[in-house]
Short mmCIF file of C-alpha atoms in Angstrom, two decimals:
data_model
loop_
_atom_site.label_atom_id
_atom_site.label_comp_id
_atom_site.label_asym_id
_atom_site.label_seq_id
_atom_site.Cartn_x
_atom_site.Cartn_y
_atom_site.Cartn_z
CA MET D 1 -4.96 9.64 43.06
CA PHE D 2 -5.26 9.33 39.29
CA LEU D 3 -4.71 5.66 38.68
CA ARG D 4 -4.93 2.71 41.08
CA PHE D 5 -4.06 -0.96 40.61
CA ASP D 6 -5.61 -3.42 43.07
CA ASN D 7 -4.66 -7.12 43.14
CA ILE D 8 -3.85 -7.16 39.41
CA THR D 9 -2.69 -10.51 38.02
CA HIS D 10 -2.40 -10.72 34.27
CA HIS D 11 -1.15 -13.51 32.06
CA TYR D 12 -0.05 -12.35 28.64
CA ALA D 13 -0.45 -15.41 26.44
CA GLU D 14 1.72 -14.32 23.50
CA SER D 15 4.89 -13.75 25.52
CA GLY D 16 4.04 -15.92 28.53
CA THR D 17 4.42 -12.88 30.80
CA VAL D 18 2.78 -12.94 34.21
CA LEU D 19 2.31 -9.55 35.80
CA LYS D 20 1.42 -9.18 39.49
CA ILE D 21 0.65 -5.83 41.07
CA PRO D 22 -0.93 -6.13 44.54
CA HIS D 23 -1.31 -2.38 44.97
CA LEU D 24 -0.09 0.71 43.14
CA GLU D 25 -1.28 4.30 43.07
CA ILE D 26 -0.19 6.93 40.58
CA GLU D 27 -0.74 10.58 41.36
CA LYS D 28 -2.29 13.03 38.92
CA GLY D 29 0.31 14.98 36.97
CA SER D 30 3.22 12.69 37.86
CA PHE D 31 5.77 11.44 35.34
CA VAL D 32 6.33 7.76 36.10
CA ALA D 33 8.93 5.57 34.39
CA LEU D 34 8.66 1.77 34.31
CA ILE D 35 11.99 0.08 33.90
CA GLY D 36 12.98 -3.57 33.90
CA PRO D 37 14.43 -6.41 31.86
CA SER D 38 12.72 -7.73 28.71
CA GLY D 39 9.67 -9.83 29.48
CA CYS D 40 9.01 -8.28 32.90
CA GLY D 41 5.59 -7.08 31.74
CA LYS D 42 6.17 -3.33 31.67
CA SER D 43 4.65 -2.98 28.19
CA THR D 44 1.79 -5.25 29.27
CA LEU D 45 1.15 -2.91 32.18
CA LEU D 46 0.95 -0.02 29.71
CA ARG D 47 -1.45 -1.98 27.48
CA LEU D 48 -3.69 -2.60 30.51
CA VAL D 49 -3.77 1.11 31.27
CA ALA D 50 -4.43 1.92 27.58
CA GLY D 51 -7.40 -0.44 27.58
CA LEU D 52 -5.79 -2.66 24.93
CA GLU D 53 -5.86 -5.59 27.41
CA THR D 54 -8.25 -6.38 30.23
CA PRO D 55 -6.61 -7.60 33.45
CA GLY D 56 -7.13 -11.29 34.14
CA LYS D 57 -7.79 -10.54 37.82
CA GLY D 58 -8.05 -7.40 39.92
CA THR D 59 -9.18 -3.89 39.20
CA LEU D 60 -7.68 -0.85 37.57
CA THR D 61 -9.39 2.35 38.69
CA PHE D 62 -8.99 5.73 37.07
CA GLY D 63 -9.47 9.12 38.67
CA ASN D 64 -12.84 9.40 36.97
CA GLY D 65 -13.96 6.25 38.81
CA SER D 66 -14.12 3.92 35.80
CA ALA D 67 -12.83 0.47 36.63
CA ASN D 68 -10.82 -1.50 34.04
CA LYS D 69 -11.55 1.10 31.40
CA GLY D 70 -9.31 3.85 30.05
CA PRO D 71 -9.91 7.48 30.92
CA LEU D 72 -11.69 9.60 28.34
CA ARG D 73 -8.60 11.04 26.70
CA THR D 74 -5.43 8.97 26.39
CA GLY D 75 -2.49 9.77 24.15
CA ILE D 76 -0.14 6.93 23.28
CA VAL D 77 3.21 6.68 21.52
CA PHE D 78 4.46 3.21 20.58
CA GLN D 79 7.99 1.99 19.90
CA GLU D 80 7.26 2.51 16.20
CA ALA D 81 5.84 5.84 15.12
CA THR D 82 2.75 4.09 13.60
CA LEU D 83 2.10 7.02 11.27
CA LEU D 84 -0.37 6.43 8.46
CA PRO D 85 1.89 6.58 5.36
CA TRP D 86 -0.85 8.06 3.14
CA LEU D 87 -1.42 11.09 5.41
CA ARG D 88 0.70 14.23 5.61
CA VAL D 89 2.27 15.16 8.96
CA GLU D 90 -0.56 17.58 9.84
CA ASP D 91 -3.22 15.00 8.99
CA ASN D 92 -1.43 12.33 11.03
CA ILE D 93 -1.30 14.72 13.99
CA ALA D 94 -4.98 15.55 13.52
CA LEU D 95 -6.10 11.91 13.39
CA PRO D 96 -7.48 11.78 16.97
CA LEU D 97 -9.54 14.92 16.25
CA ARG D 98 -10.81 13.46 12.98
CA ILE D 99 -11.97 10.36 14.84
CA ARG D 100 -13.68 12.62 17.39
CA GLY D 101 -15.54 14.35 14.54
CA THR D 102 -13.83 17.77 14.73
CA LYS D 103 -14.36 19.82 11.56
CA ALA D 104 -11.49 20.16 9.07
CA GLY D 105 -10.63 23.84 9.81
CA PRO D 106 -10.22 23.65 13.60
CA ARG D 107 -8.62 20.23 13.18
CA ARG D 108 -5.89 21.59 10.93
CA GLU D 109 -5.34 24.61 13.15
CA ALA D 110 -4.90 22.42 16.25
CA ALA D 111 -2.58 20.06 14.36
CA ARG D 112 -0.37 22.95 13.20
CA GLU D 113 -0.19 24.38 16.72
CA GLU D 114 0.86 21.00 18.08
CA ALA D 115 3.36 20.55 15.23
CA ALA D 116 4.93 23.88 16.16
CA ARG D 117 5.20 22.78 19.82
CA VAL D 118 7.28 19.76 18.83
CA GLY D 119 9.36 21.70 16.28
CA LEU D 120 7.68 20.42 13.12
CA GLU D 121 6.16 23.65 11.80
CA GLN D 122 8.22 23.39 8.59
CA ALA D 123 7.28 19.75 8.00
CA VAL D 124 3.47 19.77 8.20
CA HIS D 125 3.04 19.12 4.46
CA LEU D 126 5.50 16.23 4.30
CA TYR D 127 4.59 12.56 4.16
CA PRO D 128 6.05 10.08 6.71
CA ASP D 129 8.44 8.61 4.12
CA GLN D 130 10.02 12.06 3.82
CA LEU D 131 10.80 12.31 7.56
CA SER D 132 13.82 11.28 9.62
CA GLY D 133 13.38 8.83 12.53
CA GLY D 134 13.38 11.69 15.04
CA MET D 135 10.79 13.68 13.04
CA LYS D 136 8.54 10.62 12.84
CA MET D 137 8.60 10.24 16.62
CA ARG D 138 7.95 13.98 17.05
CA THR D 139 4.90 13.57 14.79
CA ALA D 140 3.71 10.59 16.86
CA LEU D 141 4.23 12.64 20.04
CA ALA D 142 2.29 15.59 18.59
CA ARG D 143 -0.54 13.23 17.60
CA ALA D 144 -0.63 11.87 21.16
CA LEU D 145 -0.78 15.40 22.60
CA VAL D 146 -3.14 17.10 20.15
CA GLU D 147 -6.25 16.28 22.16
CA ALA D 148 -4.64 17.54 25.41
CA PRO D 149 -4.91 14.05 26.95
CA GLU D 150 -5.30 13.48 30.67
CA LEU D 151 -2.93 10.54 30.41
CA LEU D 152 0.11 10.13 28.16
CA LEU D 153 1.45 6.60 27.60
CA LEU D 154 4.90 6.16 26.10
CA ASP D 155 6.01 2.63 25.19
CA GLU D 156 9.77 2.82 24.53
CA PRO D 157 9.10 5.65 22.09
CA PHE D 158 12.70 6.66 21.40
CA SER D 159 14.44 3.29 21.62
CA ALA D 160 15.10 3.06 17.85
CA LEU D 161 16.73 6.51 17.66
CA ASP D 162 20.37 7.47 17.90
CA GLU D 163 21.70 8.78 21.24
CA ILE D 164 21.81 12.48 20.31
CA THR D 165 18.29 12.56 18.83
CA ARG D 166 17.02 10.61 21.82
CA ASP D 167 18.57 13.04 24.32
CA ARG D 168 17.13 16.01 22.44
CA LEU D 169 13.66 14.44 22.35
CA ASN D 170 13.89 13.73 26.09
CA GLU D 171 14.69 17.39 26.73
CA ASP D 172 11.74 18.48 24.54
CA LEU D 173 9.45 16.01 26.29
CA SER D 174 10.48 17.41 29.67
CA ALA D 175 9.75 20.94 28.39
CA LEU D 176 6.34 19.84 27.10
CA HIS D 177 5.58 18.27 30.48
CA ALA D 178 6.54 21.51 32.21
CA ALA D 179 4.29 23.55 29.90
CA ARG D 180 1.24 21.28 30.27
CA THR D 181 1.51 18.91 33.19
CA ARG D 182 -0.28 15.63 32.60
CA THR D 183 0.03 12.17 34.06
CA THR D 184 2.64 10.32 32.02
CA LEU D 185 3.69 6.67 32.06
CA LEU D 186 6.92 5.89 30.27
CA VAL D 187 8.15 2.37 29.55
CA THR D 188 11.86 2.31 28.83
CA HIS D 189 14.95 0.10 28.82
CA SER D 190 17.22 3.07 29.41
CA VAL D 191 18.15 3.99 32.99
CA THR D 192 19.42 7.41 31.85
CA GLU D 193 16.13 8.16 30.08
CA ALA D 194 14.14 7.09 33.14
CA ALA D 195 16.36 9.13 35.46
CA PHE D 196 16.25 12.19 33.21
CA LEU D 197 12.47 12.28 32.67
CA ALA D 198 10.68 10.70 35.59
CA ASP D 199 9.54 12.01 38.97
CA ARG D 200 9.07 8.44 40.07
CA ILE D 201 10.74 5.27 38.81
CA LEU D 202 9.24 1.80 39.19
CA VAL D 203 11.71 -1.07 38.73
CA LEU D 204 10.20 -4.39 37.65
CA LYS D 205 11.61 -7.91 37.69
CA THR D 206 10.67 -10.93 35.57
CA ALA D 207 8.86 -14.23 36.24
CA PRO D 208 6.58 -13.08 37.65
CA GLY D 209 6.65 -9.41 36.68
CA GLU D 210 6.56 -7.50 39.95
CA ILE D 211 7.58 -4.06 41.14
CA VAL D 212 10.75 -4.45 43.23
CA ALA D 213 11.61 -0.80 43.76
CA ASP D 214 9.64 2.44 43.78
CA ILE D 215 12.04 5.41 43.66
CA ALA D 216 10.90 9.01 43.99
CA HIS D 217 12.93 11.50 41.97
CA PRO D 218 11.26 14.88 42.43
CA ARG D 219 12.94 17.58 40.41
CA PRO D 220 11.19 20.35 38.49
CA HIS D 221 10.64 20.18 34.73
CA PRO D 222 11.97 21.25 32.29
CA ARG D 223 15.21 19.42 32.85
CA ASP D 224 18.12 20.59 30.74
CA PRO D 225 21.18 18.72 29.43
CA GLU D 226 23.16 19.82 32.52
CA THR D 227 20.91 17.55 34.60
CA ARG D 228 22.83 14.59 33.18
CA ASN D 229 26.10 15.92 34.65
CA GLU D 230 24.83 16.29 38.21
CA GLU D 231 26.13 14.04 40.96
CA GLY D 232 22.60 13.06 42.01
CA PHE D 233 21.81 11.96 38.46
CA HIS D 234 24.89 9.70 38.35
CA GLN D 235 24.04 8.19 41.72
CA LEU D 236 20.47 7.51 40.57
CA THR D 237 21.49 5.84 37.29
CA ALA D 238 24.15 3.78 39.09
CA GLY D 239 21.55 2.67 41.66
CA LEU D 240 19.03 1.78 38.94
CA SER D 241 21.64 -0.23 37.00
CA ARG D 242 22.56 -2.12 40.19
CA LEU D 243 18.90 -2.91 40.86
CA LEU D 244 18.39 -4.16 37.29
CA ARG D 245 21.49 -6.38 37.53
CA GLU D 246 20.32 -7.82 40.86
CA HIS D 247 16.93 -8.74 39.47
CA ALA D 248 17.94 -9.76 35.95
CA GLY D 249 17.04 -13.33 35.10
CA GLU D 250 15.14 -13.96 38.30
CA MET E 1 21.32 3.56 -6.23
CA ARG E 2 21.80 4.60 -9.87
CA LYS E 3 18.66 4.36 -11.95
CA ASP E 4 18.94 2.78 -15.37
CA LEU E 5 18.07 5.06 -18.28
CA PRO E 6 14.96 3.95 -20.25
CA ILE E 7 17.10 3.20 -23.31
CA ARG E 8 19.37 1.01 -21.20
CA SER E 9 16.44 -0.89 -19.67
CA LEU E 10 15.11 -1.61 -23.18
CA LEU E 11 18.48 -2.66 -24.58
CA TRP E 12 18.71 -6.12 -22.98
CA PRO E 13 15.16 -7.24 -23.86
CA ALA E 14 15.82 -6.00 -27.43
CA ILE E 15 19.04 -8.02 -27.64
CA SER E 16 17.34 -11.18 -26.33
CA ALA E 17 14.41 -10.70 -28.76
CA ALA E 18 16.84 -10.30 -31.68
CA ALA E 19 18.68 -13.47 -30.60
CA VAL E 20 15.44 -15.50 -30.39
CA LEU E 21 14.26 -14.21 -33.79
CA ALA E 22 17.62 -15.06 -35.38
CA ALA E 23 17.57 -18.58 -33.88
CA TRP E 24 13.95 -19.02 -35.03
CA HIS E 25 14.84 -17.87 -38.56
CA LEU E 26 17.85 -20.18 -38.72
CA ALA E 27 15.88 -23.17 -37.37
CA VAL E 28 13.19 -22.75 -40.06
CA LEU E 29 15.86 -22.53 -42.79
CA ILE E 30 18.12 -25.32 -41.49
CA TYR E 31 15.31 -27.84 -40.86
CA SER E 32 13.25 -26.64 -43.88
CA LEU E 33 10.12 -26.30 -41.72
CA PRO E 34 6.92 -25.65 -43.69
CA GLY E 35 5.08 -22.36 -43.05
CA TYR E 36 1.98 -24.02 -41.55
CA LEU E 37 4.21 -25.61 -38.87
CA LEU E 38 6.40 -22.62 -38.03
CA PRO E 39 6.23 -19.50 -40.24
CA LEU E 40 9.19 -17.19 -40.61
CA PRO E 41 9.04 -14.07 -38.39
CA HIS E 42 8.67 -11.72 -41.35
CA ALA E 43 5.82 -13.88 -42.71
CA ILE E 44 3.93 -13.17 -39.49
CA VAL E 45 4.42 -9.43 -39.97
CA GLN E 46 3.31 -9.79 -43.59
CA ALA E 47 0.18 -11.73 -42.54
CA ALA E 48 -0.61 -9.08 -39.93
CA VAL E 49 -0.34 -6.30 -42.53
CA GLU E 50 -2.49 -8.19 -45.06
CA ARG E 51 -5.22 -8.93 -42.49
CA ARG E 52 -4.92 -5.63 -40.64
CA SER E 53 -8.58 -4.74 -41.13
CA ASP E 54 -9.87 -8.00 -39.59
CA LEU E 55 -7.22 -7.97 -36.88
CA LEU E 56 -7.87 -4.35 -35.86
CA THR E 57 -11.63 -5.00 -35.74
CA GLY E 58 -10.96 -8.14 -33.71
CA PHE E 59 -8.68 -6.19 -31.39
CA ALA E 60 -11.36 -3.53 -30.84
CA VAL E 61 -14.16 -6.07 -30.29
CA THR E 62 -12.17 -8.24 -27.87
CA GLY E 63 -10.67 -5.16 -26.21
CA GLY E 64 -14.15 -3.73 -25.59
CA ALA E 65 -15.40 -6.91 -23.90
CA ALA E 66 -12.14 -7.38 -21.96
CA LEU E 67 -12.14 -3.78 -20.73
CA THR E 68 -15.80 -3.94 -19.70
CA GLY E 69 -15.22 -7.18 -17.77
CA LEU E 70 -12.09 -5.75 -16.14
CA LEU E 71 -13.82 -2.53 -15.07
CA LEU E 72 -16.72 -4.53 -13.62
CA SER E 73 -14.21 -6.64 -11.68
CA ALA E 74 -12.38 -3.55 -10.45
CA LEU E 75 -15.60 -2.08 -9.10
CA ALA E 76 -17.46 -5.16 -7.87
CA GLY E 77 -14.23 -6.72 -6.55
CA PHE E 78 -13.53 -3.71 -4.36
CA VAL E 79 -17.09 -3.56 -3.01
CA LEU E 80 -17.20 -7.29 -2.25
CA ALA E 81 -13.72 -7.19 -0.66
CA THR E 82 -14.85 -4.36 1.63
CA LEU E 83 -17.93 -6.35 2.66
CA LEU E 84 -15.89 -9.52 3.25
CA ALA E 85 -13.31 -7.65 5.33
CA TRP E 86 -16.07 -5.90 7.28
CA SER E 87 -17.99 -9.00 8.28
CA ARG E 88 -16.30 -12.16 9.48
CA GLY E 89 -19.58 -14.06 9.06
CA LEU E 90 -19.91 -12.93 5.46
CA ARG E 91 -16.26 -13.80 4.83
CA LEU E 92 -16.63 -17.31 6.22
CA SER E 93 -19.88 -17.79 4.30
CA LEU E 94 -18.93 -16.36 0.91
CA PHE E 95 -15.16 -16.54 0.43
CA PRO E 96 -15.06 -20.34 -0.18
CA TYR E 97 -17.58 -19.85 -3.01
CA VAL E 98 -15.60 -16.99 -4.54
CA LEU E 99 -12.64 -19.40 -4.57
CA LEU E 100 -14.83 -22.22 -5.90
CA LEU E 101 -16.03 -20.02 -8.76
CA GLN E 102 -12.42 -19.40 -9.71
CA THR E 103 -11.72 -23.13 -9.93
CA VAL E 104 -14.63 -23.94 -12.29
CA PRO E 105 -13.21 -24.33 -15.84
CA VAL E 106 -14.34 -21.71 -18.35
CA VAL E 107 -15.53 -24.42 -20.77
CA ILE E 108 -18.13 -25.48 -18.20
CA LEU E 109 -19.23 -21.97 -17.27
CA THR E 110 -19.54 -20.69 -20.83
CA PRO E 111 -22.50 -22.81 -22.04
CA LEU E 112 -24.38 -21.94 -18.87
CA LEU E 113 -23.72 -18.22 -19.37
CA VAL E 114 -24.80 -18.45 -23.03
CA ILE E 115 -28.06 -20.09 -21.92
CA TRP E 116 -28.64 -17.50 -19.18
CA ILE E 117 -27.58 -14.21 -20.78
CA GLY E 118 -27.16 -15.02 -24.46
CA PRO E 119 -24.12 -15.40 -26.71
CA GLY E 120 -21.67 -12.70 -27.78
CA PHE E 121 -20.78 -9.59 -25.83
CA PRO E 122 -22.77 -10.31 -22.62
CA SER E 123 -21.29 -13.80 -22.17
CA VAL E 124 -17.78 -12.76 -23.19
CA THR E 125 -17.87 -9.86 -20.72
CA ALA E 126 -19.26 -12.12 -17.99
CA ILE E 127 -16.48 -14.69 -18.55
CA THR E 128 -13.84 -11.95 -18.43
CA PHE E 129 -15.41 -10.68 -15.24
CA LEU E 130 -15.39 -14.14 -13.63
CA ILE E 131 -11.74 -14.73 -14.56
CA THR E 132 -10.50 -11.33 -13.38
CA PHE E 133 -12.69 -11.03 -10.28
CA PHE E 134 -10.80 -13.37 -7.95
CA PRO E 135 -7.34 -11.70 -7.90
CA VAL E 136 -8.97 -8.34 -7.19
CA VAL E 137 -11.11 -9.66 -4.32
CA SER E 138 -8.43 -11.92 -2.86
CA ASN E 139 -5.67 -9.28 -2.85
CA THR E 140 -7.91 -6.53 -1.52
CA VAL E 141 -9.35 -8.65 1.31
CA HIS E 142 -5.80 -9.66 2.26
CA GLY E 143 -4.74 -5.99 2.30
CA MET E 144 -7.67 -4.99 4.49
CA LEU E 145 -7.12 -7.81 6.97
CA SER E 146 -3.35 -7.36 7.19
CA ALA E 147 -3.38 -3.84 8.64
CA PRO E 148 -0.45 -3.81 11.14
CA ARG E 149 -1.26 -4.63 14.75
CA PRO E 150 0.33 -1.42 16.20
CA MET E 151 -1.87 0.67 13.90
CA LEU E 152 -4.96 -1.28 14.96
CA ASP E 153 -3.92 -0.74 18.59
CA LEU E 154 -3.59 2.97 17.86
CA MET E 155 -7.12 3.10 16.43
CA ARG E 156 -8.44 1.30 19.50
CA THR E 157 -6.65 3.70 21.82
CA LEU E 158 -8.14 6.60 19.88
CA GLN E 159 -11.54 4.92 20.39
CA ALA E 160 -12.21 4.72 16.65
CA ASP E 161 -15.43 2.87 15.84
CA ARG E 162 -15.57 0.00 13.37
CA ARG E 163 -16.48 2.20 10.42
CA GLN E 164 -13.61 4.60 11.17
CA GLU E 165 -11.15 1.73 11.56
CA MET E 166 -12.33 0.40 8.20
CA PHE E 167 -12.21 3.61 6.19
CA LEU E 168 -9.36 5.45 7.93
CA LEU E 169 -7.04 2.46 8.19
CA ARG E 170 -8.01 -0.81 6.51
CA VAL E 171 -9.23 0.54 3.14
CA PRO E 172 -6.27 2.90 2.52
CA HIS E 173 -3.88 0.19 3.72
CA ALA E 174 -5.41 -2.21 1.16
CA LEU E 175 -5.13 0.08 -1.88
CA PRO E 176 -1.62 -1.05 -2.93
CA HIS E 177 -2.86 -4.66 -2.62
CA TYR E 178 -5.94 -3.74 -4.68
CA PHE E 179 -3.70 -2.39 -7.45
CA SER E 180 -1.56 -5.55 -7.34
CA GLY E 181 -4.76 -7.54 -7.87
CA LEU E 182 -5.79 -5.23 -10.70
CA ARG E 183 -2.42 -5.72 -12.42
CA ILE E 184 -2.93 -9.50 -12.40
CA ALA E 185 -6.54 -9.03 -13.55
CA ALA E 186 -5.39 -6.74 -16.39
CA THR E 187 -3.22 -9.46 -17.90
CA LEU E 188 -5.99 -12.05 -17.45
CA ALA E 189 -8.71 -9.91 -19.07
CA PRO E 190 -7.71 -10.49 -22.75
CA ILE E 191 -7.23 -14.20 -22.01
CA GLY E 192 -10.73 -14.34 -20.51
CA ALA E 193 -12.29 -12.43 -23.40
CA ILE E 194 -10.59 -14.55 -26.07
CA ALA E 195 -11.50 -17.79 -24.29
CA GLY E 196 -15.04 -16.46 -23.97
CA GLU E 197 -15.22 -15.70 -27.71
CA PHE E 198 -13.89 -19.14 -28.42
CA PHE E 199 -16.87 -20.74 -26.70
CA ALA E 200 -19.58 -18.06 -26.60
CA GLY E 201 -19.21 -16.57 -30.07
CA SER E 202 -17.98 -13.19 -31.13
CA GLY E 203 -17.73 -10.23 -28.79
CA SER E 204 -20.19 -8.14 -30.75
CA GLY E 205 -22.73 -9.39 -33.25
CA GLY E 206 -21.33 -9.89 -36.75
CA SER E 207 -17.82 -8.52 -36.12
CA GLY E 208 -15.36 -11.16 -35.05
CA GLY E 209 -13.16 -10.74 -32.01
CA LEU E 210 -9.66 -12.20 -31.72
CA GLY E 211 -11.12 -15.49 -30.38
CA TYR E 212 -13.32 -15.78 -33.44
CA LEU E 213 -10.33 -15.03 -35.73
CA VAL E 214 -8.34 -17.80 -33.98
CA ILE E 215 -11.07 -20.30 -34.96
CA VAL E 216 -11.13 -19.00 -38.56
CA TYR E 217 -7.33 -18.99 -39.04
CA PHE E 218 -6.98 -22.37 -37.35
CA SER E 219 -9.56 -23.95 -39.67
CA ARG E 220 -7.61 -22.56 -42.67
CA HIS E 221 -4.21 -23.62 -41.28
CA GLU E 222 -3.05 -19.99 -41.54
CA THR E 223 -0.38 -20.34 -38.88
CA ASP E 224 1.23 -16.96 -39.65
CA ALA E 225 -2.09 -15.20 -39.04
CA LEU E 226 -2.57 -17.24 -35.84
CA PHE E 227 0.79 -15.94 -34.60
CA ALA E 228 -0.22 -12.38 -35.51
CA THR E 229 -3.47 -12.81 -33.53
CA GLY E 230 -1.51 -14.13 -30.55
CA LEU E 231 0.84 -11.14 -30.69
CA LEU E 232 -2.11 -8.76 -30.70
CA ALA E 233 -3.56 -10.53 -27.64
CA CYS E 234 -0.19 -10.11 -25.88
CA LEU E 235 -0.16 -6.46 -26.86
CA MET E 236 -3.62 -6.01 -25.36
CA GLY E 237 -2.49 -7.58 -22.06
CA ILE E 238 0.56 -5.32 -21.96
CA LEU E 239 -1.58 -2.26 -22.73
CA PHE E 240 -4.06 -3.07 -19.96
CA HIS E 241 -1.26 -3.81 -17.49
CA SER E 242 0.54 -0.57 -18.41
CA ALA E 243 -2.70 1.40 -18.03
CA VAL E 244 -3.12 0.09 -14.47
CA VAL E 245 0.53 0.87 -13.64
CA LEU E 246 0.20 4.37 -15.14
CA PHE E 247 -3.05 5.04 -13.27
CA ARG E 248 -1.39 3.99 -10.02
CA ARG E 249 1.59 6.27 -10.67
CA LEU E 250 -0.72 9.18 -11.42
CA LEU E 251 -2.58 8.59 -8.16
CA HIS E 252 0.74 8.30 -6.29
CA SER E 253 1.80 11.71 -7.55
CA TYR E 254 -1.29 13.18 -5.86
CA SER E 255 -1.26 11.11 -2.69
CA ARG E 256 0.59 8.32 -0.90
CA LEU E 257 -2.51 6.12 -0.95
CA VAL E 258 -1.10 3.73 -3.55
#
């Protein structure tokens, strides 16, 4: 067990979301997707895990035994790339190391290695305003991975990108997960993205936000574009869409 | 988007200036206005040439005090803004008084400053500083406090401490706001210095600044020279403003900080 929710009830004042999770366990190294309609609390759940919110009631326990507190190393990618506009790509990627006090030389080396892993080796000297949307998200992903985090949190990271770029980034993310397995939580609106990436899919409903389905989808990473043409994939996405329709507006 | 050529961007202001000058010239001729009421445009140029020695000295004296006050504001404003953004307690305690200081009329502050630090350059510089200080502080504090929420969340997730959040995020995020404040301050600096000279004497000892020349020309009803002095004050404001803009562009060519 890597992450456990016990009797969590959380009221998110800004959006009025109420999230209820009586019990949930997430295994180490699993890729879990959270899917559900807007306002179901899936991003709130991610914020709780990231330590950006403290649960109103209940406990959140990590593998290292810390309750209601994030694990030591967490990488996060938000819906927006949140790159610092005054830093070059390599310095944006190296930001977590800079905060940790790593010296400039090793910091730069690690950032360049991570940039190469996400296909940005030619762009390390560019500023964010010189990057395309896809390159910005790749930079944000590299920044989240540069410290080799135990936990990777992805909050609708590719939702603002076009379909082709999004598919390509999903394939790269699957390859990265295969190369260095780490526990990953992905919040997404897209059933195809969830079905393509996740080993386990949690479907949430609104008012209150609760998990209504927990679907295992074990299939080895990396997953290639052909995965999307398989019969099993179509059945899974159709099933997920049906579940979302059934619970929409409840 | 097509960028206008420099010559094209200057053309329209030049045409409007020519139109205003022509209307001005015609109005003086048609209504037979005396020179002390409204001098002809060329009379102003003539007055400026005749009094060039006094005017250039005045420009240098006022410019020196204005620049000193502006630089002090740029430095002290940034330091105070950083402190105010750092500490909520300090912000709540001090910011109302920074605002209050801005609302006190110069005519009330000037005699006090003359009593405390003496007439001339020290008082004129202090008045310039007080007038230009607020936009720098206000804009910079706003920039530091308005760092976007997702970026603040990112810093929290990365477990940045308060100092790192301040200097890796809030300060760089505030630099464009700081320069906006400096641009406003740059246009206020000559106004502050001239108003200071008006009430606290010349900017430097025996040499008269532009404020001093305004008093002299006004007492002699030399309206053409008054206009020339006003134009020089405008020129100073434009020069200061352009210097800030140029400095920002130079910095931008090295980094994306501003």
